[in-house]
Amino acid sequence: MTSPDSCFDISDSGFGSAAESTPCPTPYPTRSTSTPVSTLRTSSASDEQYERTLWRHFPGWAFSERARETRCWAWQFGYDIQKEDARRWICRACIRKNNPHPRHFEADGIHNAYNHLFNDHGIRAPPGMTQGTAEKKANSKGRKPPGQRTLAESMKLDLHDPREQAIANDFIKRFDKEHFRRLLIDWIVAKNHSFSIAEEAELHAIFDNLNPSVSARKANITHTTVREKIVAAFEQHKQKVIEVLGKAPGLIHISFDGWRSGNRYALYGICCFFRDENNKPCKITLGLPEVSARHTGPNIAAEILDVIESYQIQDKIGYFTLDNAKNNDTAMEIIGGELGFVGARRRGRCFGHTLNLSAKAILFGHDADAFERRVSGAEPLTEAEHLIWRKKGPAGKLHNLVVAIHRSDLLTGMLRNIQQEAFNKSSDPKLNARKPLDVILDNDTRWLSQLYMIRRALLLRDYIERLIAHHRIDFEQQNKAKRGGPKKPLTLPFICQPENQLSDKDWEVVEIFAQILSYYEAMIKMIEGDGQIRKRKRGWTGSYGNIWDVIQGFEFLLEQLERFKDIAKDFPDTEHFRININLGWQKLNEYYEILSETPIYYTGLALHPAYRWKWFECNWTDRPEWIDEAKNMHLHSTSAVQAERDKTDGLQPLLNMQVKNTQLLAAAD
């Protein structure tokens, strides 16, 4: 934030001197906690000179030693001095301008300082803070404050010249205050800025430089105005959304999930997917309610139902897509009961979340979720937590290593230097041009984050091994006794202890993990999306996130895991691989079987013209009872569709019947 001093002596900043006509922007002061001098900036030669001028005018006085914080913004623009029981405000601008009679006022008459700052220096009160009578009077009459330039002055236009007068008037008429505010709010919302950025003095200075009409027309806004206008815009456009949803010819499908903001707001994002009256697929966010109570199924359901009812779509609700959290089971049961359907039959499960659970089972074994909750990596690892991770095998040991490097500036810097030295010594121009890379830390929120951690570690393996060797040498050299002999045995850093280092066998294991998880990654990329047809980067036109791909995705991954189990005998630590791959297979199969609760998965695949029932007959040849069950579910689903048509003019048809031109296995490779 710009200090008050910078308004009066720009030449001190090293950016050049300011023209006399340049207005002084109003800074936004920070409240002091001691004397005002300590809040401004570190003392410099010029500061000392100004203070000598101050004491020359006020001999016998000293800086104030007031105990309480002051809330008056004028103190940020003045010196706070005292003499016995008297306390005065001395204008800092007057002292800096070497005014022979610097203005000063008793502390009890601080409002006089407001008027002086406005009248003599053109300094306004910050937004939301007390204005002096002079500023209030000027505002009521529309008079510009001293030092504020008009548009004509800023553009150096002669208003006595008809042509230049016309130019000035044209610019003034073109400025639309409300449009300016809308653009400002759009930018704040789109870039997720704090609402208070609208009050920043530096931003106001940019606006005034571009168009003085911003200040002249009082177009700047406060953070409270930003919020009020956002809420007003939401309410204004909500009715339009209600009308569009009301005209939607098919069912409206819902997705919701919870998220906690950095400032501890527990929010639920609620989105819907539908066809508009022109049969164009659309999606829109309906709300972001806060769930301040416990995140139980009933509490979640209550918030979701409130939002649904506020848009008057309770009679048009189709299917839900949710993650696999248990409280969502209860929430769907309550929502279905309120809206007249069986919640489980309308509940789709987030495929990416399911794959992530299976991937964790492969990496960390039994009850991987409980393990991650126990040691989430949110804080530096204790020795006990370090041991827990290490017991999870090569992936856990790699996690320990990455955490240690990631959280140490020293180790991160050493890793970068080792890479840079290698690049500089290489005769390969491509290597010379490379930039050092950092390790990637896995986390419990990004899907397959362990895969990206492993890939980066494999890429940096040689440099990481050199780092460990250098770190151990440095540690031992720093702990030698003065006589040259070693001190009593010291505990090596975690990454230097032999039991915490990855052996060649361990690196082979994590490399095979990366191969397995690459199939999961390909499947997630295939299923992620909103089902809308678009032209893709590689030139083909199609869609991702289609419901008929889910069953095929399960079959594809289960087949790959079976293949890896068969060849596990060729891997290091064969038994460990067999167990963990089987755990990943079981997790996938668990959610595959649950698909039967939601018939739309089978109906979507059966109705696709490229698949129909032939797909089931070809892929489930040895499970005829599965085919019969799928057909029964399909018949039940179509009967339910007919019932819904009587209420809603028809079910949303399956869109985008284009077959993928890329095979899943090829995508993984």
XYZ file of C-alpha atoms in Angstrom:
669
model
C 0.000 0.000 0.000
C 1.252 3.465 -0.817
C 2.383 5.387 2.238
C 1.005 8.890 2.843
C 4.449 10.325 2.302
C 4.570 9.255 -1.332
C 1.789 11.698 -2.203
C 3.950 14.678 -1.463
C 7.441 13.751 -2.612
C 7.346 11.386 -5.568
C 10.878 12.331 -6.569
C 12.185 10.454 -3.517
C 10.885 7.156 -4.879
C 13.302 6.988 -7.772
C 10.558 6.998 -10.403
C 11.081 10.597 -11.506
C 9.515 13.836 -10.360
C 5.826 14.637 -10.611
C 4.439 17.625 -12.464
C 2.985 20.359 -10.309
C -0.456 19.798 -11.773
C -0.506 16.087 -10.882
C -3.240 15.542 -8.302
C -2.435 13.757 -5.089
C -4.356 10.474 -4.945
C -6.000 9.677 -1.648
C -4.141 6.802 0.005
C -5.956 4.318 2.197
C -4.266 4.525 5.572
C -3.538 1.634 7.826
C -4.397 2.157 11.460
C -1.414 2.714 13.643
C -0.676 0.715 16.711
C 1.841 3.099 18.265
C 3.016 6.525 17.160
C 2.205 7.571 13.622
C 5.876 7.849 12.732
C 6.418 4.099 13.154
C 3.662 3.248 10.694
C 4.903 5.270 7.765
C 8.229 3.957 6.574
C 11.766 3.304 7.695
C 13.562 6.491 8.627
C 15.696 7.953 5.827
C 17.830 11.053 5.384
C 14.867 12.984 3.984
C 12.683 11.894 6.919
C 15.264 13.183 9.361
C 15.389 16.475 7.478
C 11.600 16.864 7.691
C 11.699 16.077 11.404
C 14.352 18.767 11.963
C 11.999 21.201 10.200
C 9.174 20.023 12.455
C 11.116 20.603 15.679
C 12.335 23.965 14.437
C 8.704 25.083 14.258
C 7.754 23.359 17.528
C 10.592 23.582 20.058
C 9.862 21.934 23.384
C 7.531 19.346 21.854
C 8.068 15.576 21.322
C 6.335 12.736 19.576
C 3.159 11.638 21.333
C 3.244 8.601 23.610
C -0.487 7.955 23.463
C -1.479 4.522 24.729
C -4.646 3.996 22.719
C -5.041 3.426 18.987
C -6.667 6.261 17.091
C -9.324 5.646 14.458
C -9.117 9.065 12.793
C -7.584 8.716 9.354
C -6.138 12.244 9.455
C -3.394 11.082 11.832
C -1.841 9.151 8.958
C -1.230 12.485 7.225
C 0.152 14.346 10.193
C 2.690 14.275 12.982
C 1.350 13.438 16.436
C 3.233 15.535 19.016
C 2.740 16.404 22.681
C 3.924 18.890 25.276
C 2.938 18.296 28.887
C -0.836 17.748 28.726
C -1.245 19.274 25.263
C -1.399 17.179 22.096
C -1.442 18.503 18.527
C -1.756 17.334 14.937
C 0.862 18.865 12.562
C 0.283 18.646 8.811
C 2.925 16.425 7.268
C 2.348 17.909 3.803
C 3.000 21.431 5.056
C 6.255 20.334 6.685
C 7.375 18.577 3.504
C 6.546 21.636 1.392
C 8.562 23.739 3.837
C 5.541 25.932 4.531
C 6.700 28.788 6.792
C 3.449 28.430 8.740
C 2.555 24.701 8.815
C -1.037 24.125 9.826
C -1.637 22.459 13.162
C -4.658 21.700 15.326
C -5.407 20.449 18.789
C -6.053 16.720 18.994
C -9.623 17.350 20.127
C -10.252 19.421 16.986
C -9.133 16.788 14.481
C -12.076 17.613 12.200
C -10.253 20.851 11.377
C -7.483 18.653 9.963
C -10.006 16.977 7.631
C -10.979 20.350 6.197
C -7.361 21.498 5.859
C -6.318 18.312 4.042
C -9.221 18.649 1.599
C -9.025 22.403 0.994
C -5.255 22.837 0.855
C -3.984 19.470 -0.374
C -6.954 17.850 -2.169
C -6.918 14.786 0.088
C -10.277 13.091 0.499
C -11.449 10.796 3.273
C -11.026 7.092 2.420
C -14.271 5.279 1.491
C -16.479 4.591 4.493
C -14.589 6.964 6.807
C -15.534 10.343 8.269
C -15.503 13.311 5.891
C -14.788 16.880 6.870
C -17.428 19.574 6.407
C -15.515 21.053 3.457
C -15.530 17.745 1.600
C -19.209 17.154 2.352
C -20.080 20.641 1.085
C -18.057 20.111 -2.087
C -19.778 16.773 -2.674
C -23.218 18.269 -2.247
C -22.423 21.009 -4.787
C -20.587 18.684 -7.159
C -17.431 20.777 -6.825
C -14.145 19.034 -7.490
C -11.586 19.049 -4.677
C -8.394 21.088 -4.957
C -5.792 19.262 -7.030
C -8.288 17.064 -8.878
C -8.051 17.703 -12.604
C -11.013 17.830 -14.935
C -10.998 15.793 -18.115
C -10.242 18.925 -20.116
C -7.276 19.714 -17.891
C -6.038 16.143 -18.086
C -6.202 16.134 -21.905
C -4.917 19.718 -22.105
C -7.934 20.843 -24.097
C -8.803 24.497 -24.591
C -12.533 24.789 -23.904
C -12.570 28.175 -25.669
C -11.704 26.375 -28.912
C -15.020 24.981 -30.323
C -13.337 21.886 -31.741
C -11.545 21.006 -28.508
C -14.653 21.884 -26.531
C -16.608 19.368 -28.622
C -13.953 16.703 -27.994
C -14.131 17.272 -24.235
C -17.933 17.142 -24.188
C -17.935 13.977 -26.297
C -15.606 12.202 -23.863
C -17.643 13.371 -20.880
C -20.919 12.179 -22.425
C -19.427 8.819 -23.341
C -18.525 7.968 -19.753
C -21.249 5.708 -18.361
C -20.840 5.445 -14.596
C -23.041 2.371 -14.206
C -21.333 0.589 -17.082
C -17.948 1.357 -15.517
C -19.124 -0.132 -12.233
C -20.471 -3.243 -13.958
C -17.127 -3.790 -15.692
C -15.288 -3.343 -12.403
C -17.527 -5.828 -10.596
C -17.306 -8.318 -13.476
C -13.512 -8.187 -13.220
C -13.564 -8.657 -9.440
C -15.876 -11.662 -9.721
C -14.164 -13.269 -12.733
C -10.694 -13.043 -11.164
C -11.890 -13.908 -7.656
C -10.452 -10.728 -6.144
C -11.262 -9.498 -2.672
C -14.134 -7.012 -2.745
C -11.927 -4.466 -0.975
C -9.694 -4.192 -4.055
C -12.243 -1.693 -5.373
C -11.051 0.695 -2.636
C -7.341 0.488 -3.387
C -5.756 3.916 -3.925
C -3.434 2.557 -6.611
C -6.399 1.272 -8.620
C -8.140 4.648 -8.283
C -4.992 6.350 -9.548
C -5.018 4.109 -12.642
C -8.678 4.943 -13.287
C -8.064 8.674 -12.909
C -5.100 8.507 -15.243
C -7.239 6.800 -17.882
C -10.304 8.971 -17.359
C -10.629 11.705 -14.703
C -14.409 11.344 -15.005
C -14.194 8.302 -12.722
C -13.437 10.497 -9.721
C -15.333 13.523 -10.997
C -18.497 11.429 -11.364
C -17.820 9.539 -8.106
C -17.867 6.222 -9.927
C -15.520 4.421 -7.523
C -17.237 2.029 -5.128
C -16.595 0.459 -1.731
C -16.434 -3.230 -0.840
C -19.962 -3.097 0.581
C -21.260 -1.682 -2.692
C -19.527 -4.481 -4.606
C -21.325 -7.077 -2.508
C -24.683 -5.308 -2.725
C -24.481 -5.045 -6.520
C -23.451 -8.695 -6.907
C -26.383 -9.849 -4.776
C -28.732 -7.505 -6.637
C -27.505 -8.802 -10.016
C -27.988 -12.396 -8.866
C -31.562 -11.722 -7.764
C -32.255 -9.733 -10.939
C -31.138 -12.551 -13.251
C -32.539 -15.377 -11.134
C -36.040 -14.800 -12.514
C -34.710 -15.198 -16.047
C -33.114 -18.511 -15.039
C -36.422 -19.647 -13.535
C -38.159 -18.863 -16.826
C -35.547 -20.750 -18.887
C -35.708 -23.795 -16.596
C -39.497 -23.700 -16.710
C -39.419 -23.913 -20.531
C -36.897 -26.793 -20.559
C -38.635 -29.665 -22.399
C -36.992 -32.480 -20.432
C -35.807 -33.293 -16.960
C -33.257 -31.171 -15.126
C -30.279 -33.037 -13.689
C -28.414 -31.958 -10.564
C -24.852 -32.211 -9.286
C -23.665 -30.954 -5.914
C -20.570 -31.221 -3.740
C -19.143 -29.623 -0.621
C -16.119 -27.377 -0.312
C -14.554 -25.398 2.532
C -13.106 -21.969 1.749
C -9.870 -20.657 3.195
C -11.805 -18.502 5.652
C -13.745 -21.529 6.939
C -17.045 -21.238 5.082
C -18.541 -24.688 4.392
C -20.260 -24.272 1.024
C -22.186 -26.597 -1.269
C -21.990 -25.905 -4.981
C -25.207 -26.883 -6.796
C -25.242 -27.104 -10.596
C -27.876 -28.285 -13.058
C -27.793 -29.701 -16.591
C -30.718 -29.459 -19.007
C -31.883 -28.807 -22.573
C -33.246 -25.389 -23.383
C -36.326 -24.859 -25.546
C -34.117 -25.177 -28.664
C -32.815 -28.573 -27.465
C -29.363 -27.121 -26.829
C -27.613 -28.734 -23.826
C -26.956 -26.185 -21.078
C -25.488 -26.065 -17.603
C -25.690 -23.444 -14.901
C -24.829 -22.934 -11.237
C -27.982 -22.649 -9.135
C -26.539 -21.768 -5.777
C -23.726 -21.946 -3.255
C -25.473 -22.334 0.118
C -23.518 -22.487 3.336
C -24.032 -25.576 5.473
C -23.085 -24.223 8.878
C -24.482 -27.223 10.789
C -22.964 -30.713 10.719
C -22.735 -32.188 7.229
C -25.298 -34.890 7.867
C -27.579 -36.234 5.174
C -30.672 -34.385 6.491
C -28.825 -31.051 6.674
C -27.433 -31.422 3.148
C -30.832 -32.479 1.790
C -32.530 -29.468 3.383
C -30.164 -27.027 1.637
C -30.454 -28.774 -1.736
C -34.262 -28.881 -1.552
C -34.403 -25.178 -0.650
C -32.413 -24.291 -3.768
C -34.452 -26.600 -6.001
C -37.725 -25.138 -4.722
C -36.462 -21.570 -5.112
C -36.138 -22.232 -8.872
C -39.545 -23.949 -8.998
C -38.163 -27.122 -10.620
C -39.114 -29.704 -8.005
C -41.429 -31.411 -10.548
C -38.736 -31.617 -13.246
C -35.824 -33.185 -11.381
C -34.019 -36.020 -13.165
C -30.772 -37.603 -11.992
C -28.097 -36.583 -9.495
C -24.324 -36.996 -9.839
C -22.544 -37.133 -6.467
C -19.411 -38.525 -4.921
C -19.450 -41.693 -2.823
C -19.717 -40.076 0.633
C -22.100 -41.919 2.973
C -23.983 -38.760 3.917
C -25.002 -38.420 0.268
C -26.847 -41.749 0.538
C -29.034 -40.326 3.294
C -29.404 -37.000 1.494
C -30.648 -38.732 -1.674
C -33.104 -40.840 0.300
C -34.621 -37.670 1.805
C -34.585 -35.708 -1.471
C -36.249 -38.608 -3.306
C -38.890 -38.929 -0.600
C -39.708 -35.225 -0.850
C -39.798 -35.150 -4.661
C -41.589 -38.459 -5.215
C -38.961 -40.927 -6.431
C -36.565 -43.518 -5.049
C -33.347 -41.630 -4.344
C -30.980 -44.538 -4.997
C -32.408 -45.078 -8.514
C -31.707 -41.457 -9.443
C -28.247 -41.276 -7.908
C -25.285 -41.372 -10.288
C -21.828 -41.713 -8.763
C -18.858 -39.593 -9.693
C -16.696 -41.980 -11.709
C -13.525 -39.999 -11.096
C -14.002 -40.274 -7.331
C -14.478 -44.047 -7.649
C -11.288 -44.414 -9.695
C -9.374 -42.327 -7.183
C -10.458 -44.656 -4.354
C -9.320 -47.694 -6.341
C -5.978 -46.055 -7.199
C -5.309 -45.323 -3.523
C -6.067 -48.961 -2.656
C -3.453 -50.081 -5.201
C -0.838 -47.705 -3.811
C -1.500 -47.919 -0.071
C -3.398 -51.149 0.428
C -6.281 -51.852 2.778
C -8.380 -48.937 4.070
C -6.391 -46.347 2.130
C -8.907 -43.600 2.972
C -8.510 -44.077 6.710
C -4.752 -44.051 6.249
C -4.854 -40.732 4.360
C -7.127 -39.159 6.956
C -4.630 -40.186 9.607
C -1.665 -38.582 7.874
C -2.989 -36.112 5.332
C 0.336 -34.360 4.817
C -1.158 -31.037 5.879
C 1.567 -30.550 8.487
C 5.282 -31.450 8.623
C 5.654 -35.166 9.299
C 6.476 -36.301 12.805
C 8.755 -39.303 13.201
C 5.737 -41.511 13.951
C 3.863 -40.333 10.870
C 7.004 -40.789 8.809
C 7.137 -44.403 9.960
C 3.458 -44.940 9.086
C 4.054 -43.754 5.538
C 7.191 -45.870 5.210
C 5.210 -48.985 6.132
C 3.023 -48.349 3.087
C 5.827 -49.531 0.842
C 7.723 -47.761 -1.951
C 4.903 -45.285 -2.632
C 4.901 -44.268 1.037
C 8.679 -43.935 1.133
C 8.567 -41.776 -1.996
C 5.910 -39.609 -0.356
C 8.219 -39.069 2.642
C 11.072 -38.096 0.370
C 8.959 -35.659 -1.659
C 7.498 -34.059 1.486
C 10.985 -33.537 2.939
C 12.265 -31.870 -0.233
C 9.115 -29.847 -0.857
C 9.043 -28.370 2.656
C 12.724 -27.500 2.816
C 13.983 -24.395 1.051
C 17.513 -25.744 1.439
C 16.753 -29.090 -0.216
C 14.639 -27.496 -2.940
C 17.452 -25.073 -3.740
C 20.035 -27.876 -3.780
C 17.870 -29.940 -6.144
C 17.537 -27.015 -8.528
C 21.266 -26.290 -8.434
C 22.163 -29.934 -9.122
C 19.912 -29.941 -12.188
C 21.195 -26.587 -13.436
C 24.819 -27.718 -13.128
C 24.035 -30.837 -15.141
C 22.254 -28.817 -17.832
C 25.145 -26.347 -18.096
C 27.738 -29.130 -18.508
C 25.769 -30.926 -21.210
C 26.725 -30.575 -24.867
C 23.093 -31.090 -25.875
C 21.484 -27.708 -26.731
C 18.094 -29.006 -25.642
C 19.434 -29.830 -22.184
C 21.184 -26.455 -21.998
C 17.840 -24.755 -22.527
C 15.975 -26.747 -19.855
C 14.911 -25.218 -16.573
C 15.151 -27.041 -13.233
C 12.009 -28.779 -11.993
C 10.679 -29.152 -8.460
C 9.118 -32.249 -6.965
C 5.315 -32.501 -7.024
C 3.608 -33.121 -3.684
C 0.613 -35.446 -3.694
C -2.528 -34.465 -1.780
C -5.946 -35.846 -0.883
C -8.011 -33.484 -3.069
C -6.611 -33.828 -6.590
C -7.511 -37.056 -8.353
C -4.514 -39.293 -9.044
C -2.152 -36.770 -7.461
C 0.087 -39.705 -6.506
C 0.582 -40.500 -10.203
C 1.851 -36.984 -10.885
C 4.126 -37.183 -7.832
C 5.561 -40.484 -9.095
C 6.041 -39.273 -12.669
C 7.967 -36.197 -11.588
C 10.070 -38.232 -9.150
C 10.975 -40.740 -11.881
C 11.982 -37.867 -14.134
C 14.181 -36.427 -11.367
C 15.475 -39.727 -9.998
C 19.165 -39.182 -10.861
C 19.123 -35.665 -9.433
C 17.280 -36.775 -6.285
C 19.848 -39.486 -5.612
C 22.648 -36.926 -6.038
C 20.798 -34.591 -3.698
C 20.652 -37.227 -0.954
C 24.366 -37.955 -1.331
C 25.314 -34.234 -1.238
C 22.991 -33.583 1.698
C 24.615 -36.374 3.719
C 28.135 -35.125 2.954
C 27.191 -31.578 3.969
C 25.548 -32.834 7.160
C 28.589 -34.880 8.199
C 31.034 -32.055 7.437
C 29.030 -29.575 9.482
C 29.009 -31.929 12.481
C 32.690 -32.745 12.712
C 34.462 -31.896 15.951
C 37.104 -29.174 15.997
C 39.837 -31.801 16.424
C 38.890 -33.262 13.105
C 37.369 -36.435 14.513
C 33.666 -37.162 14.416
C 31.408 -36.169 17.278
C 29.270 -38.718 19.069
C 26.836 -40.375 16.625
C 24.135 -38.024 15.397
C 20.798 -38.891 13.884
C 20.932 -38.380 10.143
C 18.193 -36.380 8.431
C 15.206 -38.518 7.434
C 16.052 -38.612 3.742
C 19.629 -39.725 4.459
C 18.696 -42.665 6.667
C 19.156 -45.918 4.702
C 15.757 -47.310 5.676
C 14.040 -44.232 4.234
C 15.801 -44.249 0.874
C 14.377 -45.887 -2.221
C 16.367 -48.855 -3.474
C 16.608 -49.825 -7.120
C 13.837 -52.334 -6.443
C 11.673 -49.595 -4.920
C 12.131 -47.406 -7.974
C 11.064 -50.337 -10.182
C 7.923 -50.723 -8.084
C 6.880 -47.075 -8.342
C 7.564 -47.156 -12.083
C 5.132 -50.063 -12.460
C 2.620 -48.173 -10.299
C 2.904 -45.304 -12.780
C 2.139 -47.708 -15.646
C -0.974 -49.021 -13.896
C -2.251 -45.573 -12.929
C -1.756 -44.299 -16.480
C -4.796 -46.408 -17.439
C -6.770 -44.741 -14.660
C -5.670 -41.349 -15.924
C -6.800 -42.166 -19.481
C -10.160 -43.332 -18.170
C -10.670 -40.237 -16.014
C -9.908 -37.968 -18.961
C -12.390 -39.936 -21.060
C -15.178 -39.643 -18.485
C -14.541 -36.082 -17.279
C -16.805 -33.602 -19.034
C -20.366 -32.439 -19.468
C -21.420 -34.587 -22.453
C -21.556 -31.616 -24.819
C -20.213 -31.941 -28.351
C -17.268 -29.657 -29.074
C -14.374 -29.475 -31.484
C -11.380 -30.869 -29.626
C -7.734 -29.833 -29.706
C -6.655 -32.696 -31.942
C -9.235 -31.796 -34.569
C -11.981 -34.308 -33.859
C -15.471 -33.350 -32.766
C -17.026 -35.219 -29.865
C -17.806 -35.195 -26.189
C -16.501 -36.432 -22.859
C -18.414 -37.448 -19.757
C -21.069 -39.588 -21.490
C -23.109 -41.965 -19.362
C -22.726 -44.858 -21.818
C -18.950 -44.796 -21.273
C -19.160 -45.623 -17.551
C -19.870 -49.366 -17.818
C -17.237 -49.663 -20.549
C -14.776 -47.812 -18.328
C -15.293 -50.236 -15.446
C -14.869 -53.232 -17.754
C -11.726 -51.769 -19.290
C -9.980 -51.097 -15.965
C -11.011 -54.391 -14.373
C -9.548 -56.169 -17.403
C -6.270 -54.236 -17.087
C -5.969 -55.094 -13.394
C -6.563 -58.765 -14.186
C -3.749 -58.555 -16.724
C -1.363 -57.017 -14.204
C -2.220 -59.700 -11.650
C -1.308 -62.364 -14.197
C 2.103 -60.845 -14.905
C 2.846 -59.880 -11.276
C 5.252 -62.824 -11.015
C 7.681 -60.849 -13.167
C 7.599 -57.824 -10.839
C 9.737 -57.182 -7.764
C 7.891 -57.935 -4.504
C 5.347 -60.142 -6.283
C 3.121 -60.804 -3.280
C 2.840 -57.095 -2.429
C 1.755 -56.392 -6.001
C -0.808 -59.159 -6.104
C -2.411 -58.038 -2.851
C -2.589 -54.339 -3.709
C -3.780 -54.885 -7.270
C -6.469 -57.186 -5.920
C -7.520 -54.501 -3.412
C -7.820 -51.983 -6.248
C -9.835 -54.518 -8.263
C -12.163 -55.137 -5.299
C -12.773 -51.398 -4.827
C -13.640 -51.005 -8.512
C -15.887 -54.065 -8.470
C -17.654 -52.832 -5.332
C -18.841 -49.704 -7.132
C -19.436 -51.581 -10.398
C -22.008 -53.746 -8.636
C -23.682 -50.659 -7.152
C -24.416 -49.430 -10.694
C -27.407 -51.768 -10.715
C -29.123 -49.374 -8.288
C -29.218 -46.744 -11.066
C -30.655 -48.256 -14.294
C -29.771 -45.205 -16.423
C -26.233 -46.581 -16.871
C -27.581 -49.687 -18.616
C -30.292 -47.803 -20.486
C -27.791 -45.248 -21.796
C -25.543 -47.962 -23.244
C -28.454 -50.034 -24.612
C -30.006 -47.050 -26.414
C -26.748 -45.932 -28.048
C -27.049 -46.883 -31.748
C -23.392 -47.932 -31.925
C -23.682 -50.389 -28.996
C -27.247 -51.429 -28.119
C -27.660 -54.912 -26.626
C -24.922 -56.325 -28.829
C -22.341 -54.793 -26.517
C -23.728 -56.700 -23.530
C -23.992 -59.933 -25.511
C -20.376 -59.666 -26.709
C -18.817 -58.614 -23.403
C -20.970 -60.585 -20.958
C -21.064 -63.860 -22.886
C -20.187 -65.860 -19.791
C -22.688 -63.934 -17.604
C -26.111 -64.311 -19.257
C -27.839 -63.579 -15.943
C -26.255 -60.113 -15.996
C -27.756 -59.455 -19.426
C -31.205 -60.529 -18.238
C -30.913 -58.270 -15.188
C -29.829 -55.332 -17.363
C -32.803 -55.830 -19.673
C -35.204 -55.959 -16.738
C -33.743 -52.714 -15.375
C -34.056 -51.142 -18.813
C -37.753 -52.091 -19.032
C -38.385 -50.695 -15.570
C -36.532 -47.503 -16.514
C -38.537 -46.960 -19.725
C -41.782 -47.441 -17.802
C -40.659 -44.763 -15.373
C -39.759 -42.530 -18.313
C -43.274 -42.796 -19.694
C -44.661 -41.771 -16.332
C -42.333 -38.773 -16.252
C -43.399 -37.768 -19.775
C -46.939 -37.394 -18.559
C -45.632 -34.800 -16.108
C -42.843 -33.029 -17.965
C -43.432 -33.334 -21.743
C -40.756 -35.999 -22.153
C -37.432 -37.202 -20.813
C -34.267 -35.560 -21.945
C -33.038 -37.768 -24.841
C -29.528 -39.060 -24.906
C -27.333 -36.629 -26.793
C -24.153 -36.904 -28.776
C -24.382 -40.381 -30.295
C -20.895 -40.232 -31.773
C -18.590 -43.145 -31.043
C -15.148 -42.361 -29.698
C -12.542 -42.744 -32.443
C -9.818 -43.414 -29.887
C -9.612 -46.734 -28.091
C -9.149 -46.626 -24.311
C -6.026 -48.727 -24.404
C -4.449 -46.485 -27.029
C -5.324 -43.465 -24.918
C -3.563 -44.988 -21.916
C -0.473 -45.788 -23.952
